[in-house]
PDB file of C-alpha atoms in Angstrom:
ATOM      1  CA  CYS L 295      94.157  93.700  86.566  1.00 71.00           C
ATOM      2  CA  SER L 296      95.576  92.479  90.393  1.00 80.00           C
ATOM      3  CA  GLY L 297      98.222  90.724  90.288  1.00 87.00           C
ATOM      4  CA  GLN L 298     101.105  91.429  92.172  1.00 92.00           C
ATOM      5  CA  LEU L 299     103.449  94.301  91.600  1.00 94.00           C
ATOM      6  CA  GLY L 300     106.778  93.183  92.858  1.00 93.00           C
ATOM      7  CA  ILE L 301     108.133  94.064  95.938  1.00 96.00           C
ATOM      8  CA  SER L 302     106.887  90.856  97.901  1.00 94.00           C
ATOM      9  CA  THR L 303     108.663  88.828  94.968  1.00 92.00           C
ATOM     10  CA  GLY L 304     111.506  91.260  94.912  1.00 92.00           C
ATOM     11  CA  GLY L 305     110.696  91.999  90.987  1.00 93.00           C
ATOM     12  CA  ILE L 306     110.900  95.590  92.444  1.00 95.00           C
ATOM     13  CA  SER L 307     114.719  96.327  93.494  1.00 95.00           C
ATOM     14  CA  ASP L 308     115.496  98.289  96.825  1.00 96.00           C
ATOM     15  CA  GLU L 309     116.874 100.915  95.066  1.00 95.00           C
ATOM     16  CA  GLN L 310     112.643 101.549  93.832  1.00 96.00           C
ATOM     17  CA  LEU L 311     112.004 101.755  97.488  1.00 97.00           C
ATOM     18  CA  VAL L 312     112.670 105.104  99.790  1.00 97.00           C
ATOM     19  CA  ALA L 313     111.057 106.727 102.592  1.00 97.00           C
ATOM     20  CA  SER L 314     110.888 109.924 104.362  1.00 96.00           C
ATOM     21  CA  SER L 315     113.159 108.247 106.952  1.00 96.00           C
ATOM     22  CA  PHE L 316     114.069 105.105 109.109  1.00 96.00           C
ATOM     23  CA  ARG L 317     114.850 104.233 112.555  1.00 93.00           C
ATOM     24  CA  ASN L 318     118.129 102.496 111.640  1.00 94.00           C
ATOM     25  CA  SER L 319     119.703  99.922 108.948  1.00 95.00           C
ATOM     26  CA  LEU L 320     118.156  97.086 109.749  1.00 94.00           C
ATOM     27  CA  THR L 321     114.451  99.294 109.269  1.00 94.00           C
ATOM     28  CA  ALA L 322     115.353 100.745 106.357  1.00 96.00           C
ATOM     29  CA  PRO L 323     113.033 101.182 103.112  1.00 97.00           C
ATOM     30  CA  ALA L 324     113.845  97.621 101.631  1.00 97.00           C
ATOM     31  CA  PHE L 325     112.574  95.232 104.602  1.00 96.00           C
ATOM     32  CA  GLY L 326     108.897  96.603 104.119  1.00 96.00           C
ATOM     33  CA  ARG L 327     108.088  94.191 101.876  1.00 97.00           C
ATOM     34  CA  LEU L 328     104.939  92.271 102.297  1.00 96.00           C
ATOM     35  CA  ASN L 329     106.276  88.615 103.804  1.00 94.00           C
ATOM     36  CA  ASP L 330     109.441  89.492 104.215  1.00 93.00           C
ATOM     37  CA  VAL L 331     111.074  88.730 108.208  1.00 92.00           C
ATOM     38  CA  LYS L 332     114.897  90.043 107.426  1.00 92.00           C
ATOM     39  CA  GLY L 333     116.248  93.095 108.991  1.00 92.00           C
ATOM     40  CA  TYR L 334     114.776  94.425 112.147  1.00 90.00           C
ATOM     41  CA  GLY L 335     110.846  92.518 109.685  1.00 91.00           C
ATOM     42  CA  GLY L 336     109.298  96.151 108.301  1.00 94.00           C
ATOM     43  CA  TRP L 337     110.023  99.721 107.553  1.00 96.00           C
ATOM     44  CA  CYS L 338     109.352 101.923 110.344  1.00 96.00           C
ATOM     45  CA  ALA L 339     109.567 105.767 110.461  1.00 96.00           C
ATOM     46  CA  SER L 340     111.805 107.316 112.745  1.00 95.00           C
ATOM     47  CA  THR L 341     108.986 110.181 113.886  1.00 92.00           C
ATOM     48  CA  SER L 342     105.586 109.596 113.414  1.00 88.00           C
ATOM     49  CA  PHE L 343     104.639 112.910 111.483  1.00 90.00           C
ATOM     50  CA  ASP L 344     104.194 112.731 107.998  1.00 94.00           C
ATOM     51  CA  GLN L 345     106.081 110.273 107.382  1.00 97.00           C
ATOM     52  CA  TYR L 346     105.774 107.805 103.975  1.00 97.00           C
ATOM     53  CA  ILE L 347     106.878 104.616 102.547  1.00 98.00           C
ATOM     54  CA  GLU L 348     107.673 105.040  98.725  1.00 97.00           C
ATOM     55  CA  VAL L 349     107.860 103.425  95.413  1.00 97.00           C
ATOM     56  CA  ASP L 350     109.194 103.619  92.447  1.00 95.00           C
ATOM     57  CA  LEU L 351     107.349 101.597  89.861  1.00 92.00           C
ATOM     58  CA  LEU L 352     109.675 103.217  87.142  1.00 88.00           C
ATOM     59  CA  THR L 353     106.830 103.241  84.521  1.00 81.00           C
ATOM     60  CA  PRO L 354     103.054 104.845  84.489  1.00 75.00           C
ATOM     61  CA  THR L 355     101.152 101.067  86.209  1.00 83.00           C
ATOM     62  CA  TYR L 356      97.595 100.298  86.498  1.00 81.00           C
ATOM     63  CA  VAL L 357      97.114 100.676  90.593  1.00 88.00           C
ATOM     64  CA  SER L 358      94.218  98.416  91.627  1.00 88.00           C
ATOM     65  CA  GLY L 359      95.079  97.301  95.589  1.00 93.00           C
ATOM     66  CA  ILE L 360      97.332  97.619  97.990  1.00 97.00           C
ATOM     67  CA  SER L 361      98.960  95.259 100.746  1.00 97.00           C
ATOM     68  CA  THR L 362      99.737  96.231 104.062  1.00 97.00           C
ATOM     69  CA  GLN L 363     100.907  94.559 106.672  1.00 95.00           C
ATOM     70  CA  GLY L 364     102.576  95.186 110.251  1.00 94.00           C
ATOM     71  CA  ARG L 365     106.169  94.404 111.199  1.00 91.00           C
ATOM     72  CA  TYR L 366     107.100  90.641 111.772  1.00 84.00           C
ATOM     73  CA  PHE L 367     108.855  90.900 115.357  1.00 71.00           C
ATOM     74  CA  TYR L 368     110.202  93.294 118.170  1.00 62.00           C
ATOM     75  CA  ILE L 369     110.648  92.157 121.507  1.00 59.00           C
ATOM     76  CA  GLY L 370     107.067  91.126 121.689  1.00 65.00           C
ATOM     77  CA  ARG L 371     106.117  94.662 120.909  1.00 76.00           C
ATOM     78  CA  GLU L 372     102.907  93.781 117.704  1.00 87.00           C
ATOM     79  CA  GLU L 373     103.652  96.974 115.190  1.00 92.00           C
ATOM     80  CA  TYR L 374     102.040  98.294 113.096  1.00 94.00           C
ATOM     81  CA  THR L 375      99.298 101.352 111.033  1.00 96.00           C
ATOM     82  CA  LEU L 376      96.084 101.740 111.533  1.00 96.00           C
ATOM     83  CA  ASP L 377      95.240 103.943 108.765  1.00 97.00           C
ATOM     84  CA  PHE L 378      97.114 105.645 106.155  1.00 97.00           C
ATOM     85  CA  THR L 379      96.474 107.820 103.070  1.00 97.00           C
ATOM     86  CA  VAL L 380      98.309 107.384  99.878  1.00 96.00           C
ATOM     87  CA  ASP L 381     100.069 109.964  97.555  1.00 94.00           C
ATOM     88  CA  TYR L 382     100.709 109.335  93.748  1.00 90.00           C
ATOM     89  CA  ALA L 383     102.926 110.664  90.886  1.00 85.00           C
ATOM     90  CA  ASN L 384     103.817 110.296  87.270  1.00 73.00           C
ATOM     91  CA  LYS L 385     106.907 112.503  85.797  1.00 59.00           C
ATOM     92  CA  SER L 386     106.314 115.727  86.972  1.00 54.00           C
ATOM     93  CA  LYS L 387     106.072 114.825  90.694  1.00 64.00           C
ATOM     94  CA  SER L 388     103.086 116.925  90.821  1.00 70.00           C
ATOM     95  CA  TRP L 389     101.760 114.556  93.787  1.00 84.00           C
ATOM     96  CA  GLU L 390      98.153 113.861  93.955  1.00 84.00           C
ATOM     97  CA  ARG L 391      96.177 112.627  97.234  1.00 88.00           C
ATOM     98  CA  TYR L 392      94.603 109.650  96.106  1.00 89.00           C
ATOM     99  CA  GLN L 393      90.790 110.582  97.084  1.00 85.00           C
ATOM    100  CA  ASN L 394      91.565 113.710  98.485  1.00 83.00           C
ATOM    101  CA  GLY L 395      93.096 112.589 101.185  1.00 90.00           C
ATOM    102  CA  GLN L 396      91.022 109.149 101.783  1.00 91.00           C
ATOM    103  CA  ILE L 397      91.577 107.942 104.565  1.00 95.00           C
ATOM    104  CA  ILE L 398      91.905 103.936 104.437  1.00 95.00           C
ATOM    105  CA  SER L 399      91.497 101.540 107.064  1.00 95.00           C
ATOM    106  CA  GLY L 400      94.669  99.380 108.118  1.00 95.00           C
ATOM    107  CA  ASN L 401      95.654  96.352 110.092  1.00 94.00           C
ATOM    108  CA  THR L 402      94.778  95.243 113.881  1.00 91.00           C
ATOM    109  CA  ASP L 403      97.193  93.001 113.795  1.00 87.00           C
ATOM    110  CA  ALA L 404     101.022  92.370 112.540  1.00 84.00           C
ATOM    111  CA  SER L 405      98.962  90.190 109.730  1.00 89.00           C
ATOM    112  CA  ALA L 406      98.748  91.408 106.469  1.00 94.00           C
ATOM    113  CA  LYS L 407      95.133  93.054 104.820  1.00 95.00           C
ATOM    114  CA  THR L 408      94.297  94.083 101.089  1.00 95.00           C
ATOM    115  CA  HIS L 409      92.855  96.871 100.568  1.00 93.00           C
ATOM    116  CA  VAL L 410      91.149  96.962  96.562  1.00 91.00           C
ATOM    117  CA  LEU L 411      91.087 100.338  95.739  1.00 88.00           C
ATOM    118  CA  THR L 412      87.680 101.724  94.765  1.00 81.00           C
ATOM    119  CA  SER L 413      88.797 103.615  92.248  1.00 78.00           C
ATOM    120  CA  PRO L 414      92.161 102.448  90.712  1.00 79.00           C
ATOM    121  CA  ILE L 415      95.378 104.861  89.388  1.00 82.00           C
ATOM    122  CA  ILE L 416      97.333 104.756  87.279  1.00 76.00           C
ATOM    123  CA  ALA L 417     100.620 106.088  88.648  1.00 83.00           C
ATOM    124  CA  ARG L 418     104.400 105.414  88.415  1.00 87.00           C
ATOM    125  CA  LEU L 419     105.581 106.708  92.142  1.00 93.00           C
ATOM    126  CA  ILE L 420     103.033 105.373  95.100  1.00 95.00           C
ATOM    127  CA  ARG L 421     103.495 107.196  98.532  1.00 96.00           C
ATOM    128  CA  ILE L 422     101.831 105.283 101.539  1.00 98.00           C
ATOM    129  CA  TYR L 423     101.417 107.622 104.300  1.00 98.00           C
ATOM    130  CA  PRO L 424     100.627 105.881 108.083  1.00 97.00           C
ATOM    131  CA  THR L 425      98.044 107.957 109.553  1.00 97.00           C
ATOM    132  CA  ASP L 426      97.275 105.924 112.883  1.00 97.00           C
ATOM    133  CA  PHE L 427      99.409 103.286 114.763  1.00 95.00           C
ATOM    134  CA  ASN L 428      99.782 100.727 116.868  1.00 94.00           C
ATOM    135  CA  GLN L 429     103.100 101.434 118.743  1.00 92.00           C
ATOM    136  CA  ALA L 430     105.212 102.640 115.699  1.00 92.00           C
ATOM    137  CA  PRO L 431     104.342 103.598 112.183  1.00 95.00           C
ATOM    138  CA  CYS L 432     105.969 100.413 110.698  1.00 95.00           C
ATOM    139  CA  MET L 433     105.032  98.412 107.918  1.00 96.00           C
ATOM    140  CA  ARG L 434     105.465  96.121 104.997  1.00 97.00           C
ATOM    141  CA  VAL L 435     103.522  96.704 101.986  1.00 97.00           C
ATOM    142  CA  GLU L 436     102.827  95.379  98.150  1.00 97.00           C
ATOM    143  CA  LEU L 437     101.297  96.592  95.700  1.00 97.00           C
ATOM    144  CA  PHE L 438      98.768  95.175  92.929  1.00 94.00           C
ATOM    145  CA  GLY L 439      97.892  95.818  89.889  1.00 88.00           C
ATOM    146  CA  CYS L 440      99.900  95.439  86.317  1.00 82.00           C
ATOM    147  CA  LYS L 441     101.842  97.188  84.067  1.00 73.00           C
ATOM    148  CA  ILE L 442     100.382  99.410  80.705  1.00 62.00           C
ATOM    149  CA  GLY L 443     102.242  99.149  77.530  1.00 45.00           C
ATOM    150  CA  GLY L 444     105.256 101.626  77.067  1.00 38.00           C
ATOM    151  CA  GLY L 445     104.581 104.735  75.532  1.00 37.00           C
ATOM    152  CA  LEU L 446     101.456 105.328  76.702  1.00 34.00           C
ATOM    153  CA  PRO L 447     100.512 108.744  77.804  1.00 36.00           C
ATOM    154  CA  SER L 448     100.552 109.620  82.078  1.00 36.00           C
ATOM    155  CA  THR L 449      98.777 112.368  82.369  1.00 36.00           C
ATOM    156  CA  PRO L 450      96.131 113.294  79.512  1.00 36.00           C
ATOM    157  CA  SER L 451      93.396 116.033  79.883  1.00 35.00           C
ATOM    158  CA  TYR L 452      89.783 114.123  80.379  1.00 34.00           C
ATOM    159  CA  LEU L 453      87.238 113.892  83.130  1.00 35.00           C
ATOM    160  CA  ASP L 454      87.033 110.412  84.614  1.00 37.00           C
ATOM    161  CA  ASN L 455      85.721 108.730  87.244  1.00 38.00           C
ATOM    162  CA  THR L 456      89.312 109.349  89.454  1.00 41.00           C
ATOM    163  CA  TYR L 457      89.351 112.643  88.356  1.00 45.00           C
ATOM    164  CA  THR L 458      91.807 114.619  90.321  1.00 45.00           C
ATOM    165  CA  GLY L 459      93.320 117.502  87.935  1.00 52.00           C
ATOM    166  CA  GLY L 460      92.536 120.748  87.760  1.00 56.00           C
ATOM    167  CA  THR L 461      89.483 122.643  86.126  1.00 62.00           C
ATOM    168  CA  THR L 462      89.320 125.862  84.023  1.00 67.00           C
ATOM    169  CA  THR L 463      86.574 127.835  83.208  1.00 71.00           C
ATOM    170  CA  LEU L 464      86.540 128.519  79.430  1.00 65.00           C
ATOM    171  CA  SER L 465      84.698 131.063  77.632  1.00 66.00           C
ATOM    172  CA  GLY L 466      81.037 130.506  77.253  1.00 65.00           C
ATOM    173  CA  GLY L 467      80.890 128.406  80.616  1.00 65.00           C
ATOM    174  CA  LYS L 468      82.765 125.746  78.974  1.00 63.00           C
ATOM    175  CA  THR L 469      85.459 123.547  81.297  1.00 65.00           C
ATOM    176  CA  GLU L 470      88.704 122.756  80.466  1.00 64.00           C
ATOM    177  CA  TYR L 471      89.487 119.350  83.105  1.00 63.00           C
ATOM    178  CA  ALA L 472      93.238 118.915  82.785  1.00 59.00           C
ATOM    179  CA  GLY L 473      95.944 116.421  84.907  1.00 55.00           C
ATOM    180  CA  GLY L 474      93.427 113.141  85.599  1.00 54.00           C
ATOM    181  CA  GLN L 475      94.560 109.678  85.361  1.00 50.00           C
ATOM    182  CA  GLY L 476      92.605 107.060  85.074  1.00 55.00           C
ATOM    183  CA  LYS L 477      89.996 106.302  81.975  1.00 73.00           C
ATOM    184  CA  LEU L 478      91.669 106.307  78.763  1.00 82.00           C
ATOM    185  CA  THR L 479      94.777 104.092  80.097  1.00 76.00           C
ATOM    186  CA  ASP L 480      92.624 101.782  81.921  1.00 71.00           C
ATOM    187  CA  GLY L 481      92.467  98.861  79.892  1.00 73.00           C
ATOM    188  CA  ILE L 482      88.357  99.149  80.270  1.00 78.00           C
ATOM    189  CA  TYR L 483      86.857  99.376  76.738  1.00 85.00           C
ATOM    190  CA  GLY L 484      83.131 100.633  76.379  1.00 88.00           C
ATOM    191  CA  SER L 485      80.597  98.623  74.554  1.00 88.00           C
ATOM    192  CA  ILE L 486      78.461  99.206  71.743  1.00 91.00           C
ATOM    193  CA  ASP L 487      75.964 100.256  74.328  1.00 90.00           C
ATOM    194  CA  THR L 488      77.981 103.743  74.991  1.00 89.00           C
ATOM    195  CA  ARG L 489      75.189 103.758  77.968  1.00 85.00           C
ATOM    196  CA  ALA L 490      75.971 101.305  79.833  1.00 83.00           C
ATOM    197  CA  ASN L 491      77.813 101.014  83.067  1.00 74.00           C
ATOM    198  CA  ASN L 492      76.188 104.864  82.523  1.00 73.00           C
ATOM    199  CA  GLY L 493      78.607 106.186  80.060  1.00 76.00           C
ATOM    200  CA  ASN L 494      81.197 105.841  82.174  1.00 74.00           C
ATOM    201  CA  ASN L 495      83.695 103.573  80.284  1.00 80.00           C
ATOM    202  CA  TRP L 496      83.701 106.693  77.553  1.00 88.00           C
ATOM    203  CA  ILE L 497      85.009 110.038  77.493  1.00 87.00           C
ATOM    204  CA  GLY L 498      83.329 112.580  75.172  1.00 88.00           C
ATOM    205  CA  TRP L 499      82.544 115.887  73.900  1.00 90.00           C
ATOM    206  CA  HIS L 500      78.692 116.718  71.992  1.00 92.00           C
ATOM    207  CA  LYS L 501      79.284 119.075  68.771  1.00 93.00           C
ATOM    208  CA  THR L 502      76.880 121.760  70.333  1.00 91.00           C
ATOM    209  CA  ALA L 503      79.042 122.226  73.846  1.00 86.00           C
ATOM    210  CA  TYR L 504      82.214 122.115  72.064  1.00 88.00           C
ATOM    211  CA  PRO L 505      82.566 122.532  69.123  1.00 91.00           C
ATOM    212  CA  GLN L 506      86.519 121.824  68.430  1.00 90.00           C
ATOM    213  CA  PRO L 507      87.272 119.321  71.279  1.00 92.00           C
ATOM    214  CA  GLN L 508      90.449 119.188  72.184  1.00 91.00           C
ATOM    215  CA  LEU L 509      92.740 116.322  73.732  1.00 90.00           C
ATOM    216  CA  VAL L 510      96.200 116.533  74.977  1.00 88.00           C
ATOM    217  CA  ILE L 511      98.638 113.758  75.837  1.00 88.00           C
ATOM    218  CA  GLN L 512     101.626 114.435  78.167  1.00 84.00           C
ATOM    219  CA  LEU L 513     104.385 111.216  77.774  1.00 85.00           C
ATOM    220  CA  ASP L 514     107.075 110.547  80.302  1.00 79.00           C
ATOM    221  CA  THR L 515     109.719 111.380  78.042  1.00 85.00           C
ATOM    222  CA  ILE L 516     110.712 112.212  74.837  1.00 90.00           C
ATOM    223  CA  VAL L 517     109.998 109.771  72.037  1.00 90.00           C
ATOM    224  CA  THR L 518     109.885 109.509  68.205  1.00 91.00           C
ATOM    225  CA  LEU L 519     106.189 108.706  67.597  1.00 91.00           C
ATOM    226  CA  TYR L 520     104.742 106.096  65.100  1.00 89.00           C
ATOM    227  CA  THR L 521     101.288 105.199  65.392  1.00 91.00           C
ATOM    228  CA  ILE L 522      97.924 106.701  67.601  1.00 93.00           C
ATOM    229  CA  LYS L 523      95.177 105.000  68.228  1.00 93.00           C
ATOM    230  CA  LEU L 524      92.312 105.416  69.637  1.00 95.00           C
ATOM    231  CA  TYR L 525      89.123 103.453  70.659  1.00 95.00           C
ATOM    232  CA  VAL L 526      86.053 105.056  69.588  1.00 96.00           C
ATOM    233  CA  SER L 527      82.480 104.711  68.874  1.00 95.00           C
ATOM    234  CA  HIS L 528      80.802 104.607  65.799  1.00 96.00           C
ATOM    235  CA  ASN L 529      76.764 104.041  66.201  1.00 93.00           C
ATOM    236  CA  PRO L 530      74.455 105.976  64.857  1.00 93.00           C
ATOM    237  CA  ALA L 531      71.905 105.277  66.318  1.00 93.00           C
ATOM    238  CA  GLN L 532      73.296 106.889  70.011  1.00 93.00           C
ATOM    239  CA  ASP L 533      74.291 109.841  68.017  1.00 94.00           C
ATOM    240  CA  THR L 534      77.992 108.638  67.779  1.00 95.00           C
ATOM    241  CA  SER L 535      80.481 108.490  65.012  1.00 96.00           C
ATOM    242  CA  ILE L 536      84.472 108.738  64.077  1.00 97.00           C
ATOM    243  CA  PHE L 537      85.840 111.897  64.011  1.00 97.00           C
ATOM    244  CA  GLU L 538      86.651 112.645  59.874  1.00 96.00           C
ATOM    245  CA  GLU L 539      90.114 114.698  60.832  1.00 96.00           C
ATOM    246  CA  ALA L 540      92.538 115.566  63.553  1.00 97.00           C
ATOM    247  CA  PHE L 541      94.688 118.232  63.212  1.00 97.00           C
ATOM    248  CA  ILE L 542      97.888 117.291  65.861  1.00 97.00           C
ATOM    249  CA  SER L 543     101.114 119.433  66.859  1.00 97.00           C
ATOM    250  CA  PHE L 544     103.469 118.212  69.084  1.00 96.00           C
ATOM    251  CA  SER L 545     106.151 119.523  71.888  1.00 95.00           C
ATOM    252  CA  LYS L 546     109.339 118.255  73.103  1.00 93.00           C
ATOM    253  CA  ASP L 547     108.739 120.568  76.257  1.00 88.00           C
ATOM    254  CA  GLY L 548     105.237 119.918  76.900  1.00 81.00           C
ATOM    255  CA  ASN L 549     104.868 123.571  76.327  1.00 84.00           C
ATOM    256  CA  ASP L 550     105.250 125.378  73.347  1.00 92.00           C
ATOM    257  CA  PHE L 551     103.403 123.071  70.384  1.00 95.00           C
ATOM    258  CA  GLY L 552     104.191 122.979  66.837  1.00 95.00           C
ATOM    259  CA  PRO L 553     102.170 123.506  63.631  1.00 96.00           C
ATOM    260  CA  GLU L 554      99.122 121.510  63.301  1.00 96.00           C
ATOM    261  CA  THR L 555      99.183 118.485  61.109  1.00 95.00           C
ATOM    262  CA  LYS L 556      95.953 117.234  59.842  1.00 95.00           C
ATOM    263  CA  TYR L 557      95.204 113.170  59.912  1.00 95.00           C
ATOM    264  CA  ARG L 558      92.706 110.993  58.365  1.00 94.00           C
ATOM    265  CA  PRO L 559      91.996 108.240  60.901  1.00 93.00           C
ATOM    266  CA  VAL L 560      92.306 105.039  59.205  1.00 92.00           C
ATOM    267  CA  ILE L 561      89.784 102.249  60.768  1.00 92.00           C
ATOM    268  CA  GLY L 562      90.774  99.126  62.058  1.00 89.00           C
ATOM    269  CA  PHE L 563      87.430  97.574  62.396  1.00 88.00           C
ATOM    270  CA  ASN L 564      83.297  97.063  60.606  1.00 87.00           C
ATOM    271  CA  THR L 565      81.607 100.040  61.036  1.00 89.00           C
ATOM    272  CA  THR L 566      78.087  98.330  60.402  1.00 87.00           C
ATOM    273  CA  THR L 567      78.143  96.029  62.425  1.00 87.00           C
ATOM    274  CA  THR L 568      81.182  96.213  65.335  1.00 85.00           C
ATOM    275  CA  ARG L 569      80.530  99.649  66.328  1.00 92.00           C
ATOM    276  CA  VAL L 570      83.101 100.004  68.359  1.00 94.00           C
ATOM    277  CA  GLY L 571      87.357  99.791  67.702  1.00 93.00           C
ATOM    278  CA  TYR L 572      90.367 101.190  66.987  1.00 93.00           C
ATOM    279  CA  VAL L 573      91.213 103.747  64.306  1.00 93.00           C
ATOM    280  CA  THR L 574      94.589 104.622  63.892  1.00 93.00           C
ATOM    281  CA  LEU L 575      96.628 107.791  63.007  1.00 93.00           C
ATOM    282  CA  GLY L 576      99.983 107.468  61.543  1.00 91.00           C
ATOM    283  CA  VAL L 577     101.716 110.344  62.698  1.00 92.00           C
ATOM    284  CA  VAL L 578     105.337 108.541  61.839  1.00 89.00           C
ATOM    285  CA  GLY L 579     108.580 110.412  62.733  1.00 90.00           C
ATOM    286  CA  LYS L 580     106.806 112.601  64.772  1.00 93.00           C
ATOM    287  CA  ILE L 581     109.257 113.576  68.092  1.00 94.00           C
ATOM    288  CA  GLY L 582     107.690 114.974  71.240  1.00 93.00           C
ATOM    289  CA  ASP L 583     107.064 113.911  74.495  1.00 91.00           C
ATOM    290  CA  ALA L 584     103.245 116.218  74.616  1.00 91.00           C
ATOM    291  CA  ILE L 585     100.790 115.432  72.050  1.00 94.00           C
ATOM    292  CA  LYS L 586      97.572 118.342  70.923  1.00 94.00           C
ATOM    293  CA  CYS L 587      94.939 116.568  68.911  1.00 95.00           C
ATOM    294  CA  ARG L 588      92.128 118.584  67.644  1.00 96.00           C
ATOM    295  CA  PHE L 589      89.600 116.640  66.059  1.00 97.00           C
ATOM    296  CA  GLN L 590      86.451 117.252  63.280  1.00 96.00           C
ATOM    297  CA  TYR L 591      82.994 115.611  63.715  1.00 96.00           C
ATOM    298  CA  GLY L 592      82.158 112.839  61.855  1.00 96.00           C
ATOM    299  CA  SER L 593      78.127 113.084  60.968  1.00 95.00           C
ATOM    300  CA  GLN L 594      77.389 112.869  64.554  1.00 95.00           C
ATOM    301  CA  ASN L 595      76.953 115.062  67.189  1.00 95.00           C
ATOM    302  CA  LEU L 596      79.204 113.102  69.815  1.00 94.00           C
ATOM    303  CA  LEU L 597      82.616 112.082  69.859  1.00 95.00           C
ATOM    304  CA  LEU L 598      83.388 109.155  72.042  1.00 95.00           C
ATOM    305  CA  ILE L 599      86.587 107.741  73.265  1.00 94.00           C
ATOM    306  CA  SER L 600      87.307 104.653  75.834  1.00 91.00           C
ATOM    307  CA  GLU L 601      90.982 104.117  75.374  1.00 90.00           C
ATOM    308  CA  ILE L 602      94.534 105.679  73.453  1.00 91.00           C
ATOM    309  CA  GLU L 603      97.849 103.666  72.593  1.00 89.00           C
ATOM    310  CA  VAL L 604     100.454 105.822  71.555  1.00 90.00           C
ATOM    311  CA  GLN L 605     103.383 104.087  69.611  1.00 87.00           C
ATOM    312  CA  ALA L 606     107.051 104.759  69.916  1.00 85.00           C
ATOM    313  CA  MET L 607     109.186 103.823  66.896  1.00 75.00           C
ATOM    314  CA  THR L 608     112.487 101.423  68.082  1.00 59.00           C
TER     315      THR L 608
END
């Protein structure tokens, strides 16, 4: 999942590129495309403080890398960004700082440099902020990653390696995590051995600590739903099992949820041999932009989920 996302190839339109400022019409964000030499050879901010170039990917997208490049040419001056930070957001435009404002090393000359994100993110909107620069805050950029399927949640409530959301302490010392992004829609599937990679490919709950595990899925728009698919572990040897039932409610504003409806999972894999795979909840005809799922444990103490797919009716 590391292909070009379309800035340099034209797949991303000029309208999808905006900036906090630019010097003139020939240093506008539309000229901030990697390897492009049009205009004055790059985007340049009109001032040096708290400036950014923003990319709208239109839908939540898996972003795994960024290429930056200095301005093409201007009267023999090399203008490029030495360091930068990244912000990202989804539907709500509630901006998050990548890795708590981590400063990423940029360019040392006007040539291109690719920066692999050690913790990839899922976002619709990306902002790149030059924090230090040579001569002037100018750059050309490209993003790398891959599109994810339509209807996938943009800000599900869960804890993950790239967690940047908020936490709330509940009664009994439990913690609720909300607003994290990455784990359930990153396309990385947990293996039969749930302990592989230190268990980082799964999120989960233990029956003793969380008797009624709950997951809230926030979509990008109100849709008529078809199914919810969850990639789960069913490996009694490691104390995991498919949930017995799910109690699901729906909201059209992300806040007020209707009454719960009970669903039993339709199992799509051989639980005695494969041990991992998708189960499906048939929520045909339900309408909303937020889904609250409360699970009843199966025969074991652990409920583990690796991926979620939300499918809408067309």
